[in-house]
Amino acid sequence: MTVTENRLRQAVEQRKDELKSELMRYGYFKTPDGKQLYELTLSDLEEIHINVKCDFGREMSKVEGA
């Protein structure tokens, strides 16, 4: 493995860890089909993260608007 490949792998793992931590703060631990966060790809985690944050924002808007 080259130095560049190693750095890329480390960057991907670091981003996955960041996303998993944030998702857990929002109370998200498993996908609807039962997969654990550690089983997901970076792309899967990014998509879920976007959806969870959007859902959270919509819920907060409802609370603030009430």
Short mmCIF file of N, CA and C in Angstrom, two decimals:
data_model
loop_
_atom_site.label_atom_id
_atom_site.label_comp_id
_atom_site.label_asym_id
_atom_site.label_seq_id
_atom_site.Cartn_x
_atom_site.Cartn_y
_atom_site.Cartn_z
N MET A 1 0.84 -1.18 0.00
CA MET A 1 0.00 0.00 0.00
C MET A 1 0.89 1.25 0.00
N THR A 2 0.57 2.19 -0.86
CA THR A 2 1.37 3.40 -0.94
C THR A 2 1.00 4.36 0.19
N VAL A 3 1.82 5.37 0.36
CA VAL A 3 1.56 6.38 1.39
C VAL A 3 0.25 7.09 1.09
N THR A 4 -0.01 7.40 -0.16
CA THR A 4 -1.24 8.09 -0.55
C THR A 4 -2.46 7.23 -0.25
N GLU A 5 -2.37 5.95 -0.57
CA GLU A 5 -3.49 5.04 -0.29
C GLU A 5 -3.74 4.94 1.22
N ASN A 6 -2.68 4.90 1.98
CA ASN A 6 -2.80 4.82 3.43
C ASN A 6 -3.45 6.08 3.99
N ARG A 7 -3.05 7.23 3.51
CA ARG A 7 -3.64 8.50 3.97
C ARG A 7 -5.11 8.58 3.60
N LEU A 8 -5.45 8.14 2.41
CA LEU A 8 -6.84 8.15 1.98
C LEU A 8 -7.67 7.22 2.86
N ARG A 9 -7.16 6.04 3.13
CA ARG A 9 -7.86 5.08 3.99
C ARG A 9 -8.08 5.67 5.38
N GLN A 10 -7.05 6.33 5.92
CA GLN A 10 -7.16 6.96 7.23
C GLN A 10 -8.20 8.07 7.22
N ALA A 11 -8.21 8.87 6.17
CA ALA A 11 -9.17 9.97 6.06
C ALA A 11 -10.61 9.44 5.98
N VAL A 12 -10.79 8.38 5.24
CA VAL A 12 -12.12 7.77 5.13
C VAL A 12 -12.57 7.25 6.50
N GLU A 13 -11.69 6.55 7.19
CA GLU A 13 -12.04 6.00 8.51
C GLU A 13 -12.32 7.12 9.51
N GLN A 14 -11.55 8.19 9.44
CA GLN A 14 -11.77 9.33 10.34
C GLN A 14 -13.14 9.95 10.08
N ARG A 15 -13.50 10.14 8.81
CA ARG A 15 -14.80 10.72 8.48
C ARG A 15 -15.93 9.78 8.91
N LYS A 16 -15.76 8.49 8.71
CA LYS A 16 -16.77 7.54 9.14
C LYS A 16 -16.97 7.62 10.66
N ASP A 17 -15.88 7.74 11.41
CA ASP A 17 -15.97 7.85 12.86
C ASP A 17 -16.70 9.13 13.27
N GLU A 18 -16.43 10.23 12.58
CA GLU A 18 -17.12 11.49 12.87
C GLU A 18 -18.61 11.36 12.63
N LEU A 19 -18.98 10.76 11.50
CA LEU A 19 -20.39 10.60 11.18
C LEU A 19 -21.09 9.68 12.16
N LYS A 20 -20.44 8.58 12.52
CA LYS A 20 -21.04 7.65 13.49
C LYS A 20 -21.26 8.34 14.83
N SER A 21 -20.30 9.12 15.28
CA SER A 21 -20.44 9.84 16.55
C SER A 21 -21.61 10.81 16.50
N GLU A 22 -21.70 11.55 15.42
CA GLU A 22 -22.80 12.52 15.31
C GLU A 22 -24.14 11.83 15.22
N LEU A 23 -24.22 10.75 14.46
CA LEU A 23 -25.49 10.02 14.36
C LEU A 23 -25.91 9.48 15.73
N MET A 24 -24.96 9.00 16.50
CA MET A 24 -25.29 8.49 17.83
C MET A 24 -25.79 9.60 18.74
N ARG A 25 -25.25 10.81 18.58
CA ARG A 25 -25.74 11.95 19.36
C ARG A 25 -27.20 12.25 19.05
N TYR A 26 -27.62 11.96 17.82
CA TYR A 26 -29.01 12.15 17.42
C TYR A 26 -29.86 10.93 17.77
N GLY A 27 -29.28 9.93 18.41
CA GLY A 27 -30.02 8.75 18.81
C GLY A 27 -30.17 7.71 17.72
N TYR A 28 -29.35 7.79 16.70
CA TYR A 28 -29.43 6.85 15.57
C TYR A 28 -28.34 5.80 15.75
N PHE A 29 -28.74 4.54 15.90
CA PHE A 29 -27.76 3.47 16.15
C PHE A 29 -27.79 2.36 15.13
N LYS A 30 -28.94 2.15 14.49
CA LYS A 30 -29.10 1.08 13.51
C LYS A 30 -29.94 1.56 12.35
N THR A 31 -29.71 0.96 11.20
CA THR A 31 -30.57 1.24 10.04
C THR A 31 -31.88 0.50 10.23
N PRO A 32 -32.92 0.90 9.49
CA PRO A 32 -34.20 0.19 9.60
C PRO A 32 -34.09 -1.32 9.32
N ASP A 33 -33.12 -1.72 8.50
CA ASP A 33 -32.96 -3.15 8.23
C ASP A 33 -32.03 -3.84 9.23
N GLY A 34 -31.66 -3.13 10.31
CA GLY A 34 -30.92 -3.74 11.40
C GLY A 34 -29.40 -3.68 11.32
N LYS A 35 -28.85 -2.99 10.31
CA LYS A 35 -27.39 -2.89 10.22
C LYS A 35 -26.86 -1.91 11.25
N GLN A 36 -25.73 -2.27 11.84
CA GLN A 36 -25.04 -1.39 12.77
C GLN A 36 -24.28 -0.33 11.98
N LEU A 37 -24.01 0.80 12.62
CA LEU A 37 -23.31 1.89 11.93
C LEU A 37 -21.94 1.45 11.43
N TYR A 38 -21.23 0.62 12.19
CA TYR A 38 -19.89 0.21 11.78
C TYR A 38 -19.90 -0.67 10.52
N GLU A 39 -21.07 -1.18 10.14
CA GLU A 39 -21.17 -2.02 8.95
C GLU A 39 -21.36 -1.21 7.67
N LEU A 40 -21.59 0.08 7.79
CA LEU A 40 -21.95 0.91 6.65
C LEU A 40 -20.75 1.53 5.96
N THR A 41 -20.93 1.81 4.69
CA THR A 41 -19.90 2.50 3.92
C THR A 41 -19.94 3.99 4.23
N LEU A 42 -18.92 4.69 3.80
CA LEU A 42 -18.89 6.14 3.97
C LEU A 42 -20.08 6.77 3.26
N SER A 43 -20.38 6.33 2.06
CA SER A 43 -21.52 6.88 1.31
C SER A 43 -22.83 6.66 2.06
N ASP A 44 -23.01 5.47 2.61
CA ASP A 44 -24.22 5.17 3.38
C ASP A 44 -24.33 6.11 4.58
N LEU A 45 -23.23 6.26 5.30
CA LEU A 45 -23.23 7.12 6.49
C LEU A 45 -23.51 8.57 6.13
N GLU A 46 -22.93 9.05 5.03
CA GLU A 46 -23.17 10.44 4.61
C GLU A 46 -24.65 10.65 4.29
N GLU A 47 -25.26 9.71 3.58
CA GLU A 47 -26.67 9.83 3.20
C GLU A 47 -27.57 9.81 4.44
N ILE A 48 -27.30 8.89 5.34
CA ILE A 48 -28.10 8.80 6.57
C ILE A 48 -27.93 10.06 7.39
N HIS A 49 -26.72 10.56 7.49
CA HIS A 49 -26.42 11.77 8.26
C HIS A 49 -27.23 12.95 7.72
N ILE A 50 -27.26 13.11 6.43
CA ILE A 50 -28.03 14.19 5.82
C ILE A 50 -29.51 14.04 6.16
N ASN A 51 -30.04 12.83 6.01
CA ASN A 51 -31.46 12.60 6.28
C ASN A 51 -31.81 12.81 7.75
N VAL A 52 -30.96 12.35 8.65
CA VAL A 52 -31.22 12.49 10.08
C VAL A 52 -31.20 13.97 10.47
N LYS A 53 -30.24 14.72 9.95
CA LYS A 53 -30.16 16.15 10.29
C LYS A 53 -31.34 16.91 9.70
N CYS A 54 -31.78 16.54 8.51
CA CYS A 54 -32.95 17.19 7.92
C CYS A 54 -34.19 16.89 8.74
N ASP A 55 -34.37 15.64 9.14
CA ASP A 55 -35.51 15.26 9.97
C ASP A 55 -35.48 16.01 11.29
N PHE A 56 -34.30 16.11 11.89
CA PHE A 56 -34.16 16.83 13.16
C PHE A 56 -34.53 18.30 12.98
N GLY A 57 -34.06 18.90 11.89
CA GLY A 57 -34.37 20.30 11.62
C GLY A 57 -35.86 20.52 11.43
N ARG A 58 -36.53 19.60 10.74
CA ARG A 58 -37.98 19.72 10.56
C ARG A 58 -38.71 19.62 11.89
N GLU A 59 -38.26 18.71 12.74
CA GLU A 59 -38.89 18.56 14.05
C GLU A 59 -38.69 19.81 14.90
N MET A 60 -37.50 20.37 14.84
CA MET A 60 -37.22 21.58 15.62
C MET A 60 -38.07 22.75 15.10
N SER A 61 -38.28 22.82 13.80
CA SER A 61 -39.11 23.87 13.23
C SER A 61 -40.54 23.76 13.72
N LYS A 62 -41.04 22.54 13.85
CA LYS A 62 -42.39 22.33 14.35
C LYS A 62 -42.50 22.79 15.80
N VAL A 63 -41.49 22.47 16.60
CA VAL A 63 -41.49 22.84 18.01
C VAL A 63 -41.42 24.35 18.15
N GLU A 64 -40.56 24.98 17.40
CA GLU A 64 -40.40 26.43 17.49
C GLU A 64 -41.61 27.16 16.95
N GLY A 65 -42.29 26.56 15.98
CA GLY A 65 -43.47 27.19 15.38
C GLY A 65 -44.74 26.99 16.18
N ALA A 66 -44.70 26.11 17.15
CA ALA A 66 -45.92 25.80 17.93
C ALA A 66 -46.23 26.84 18.96
#
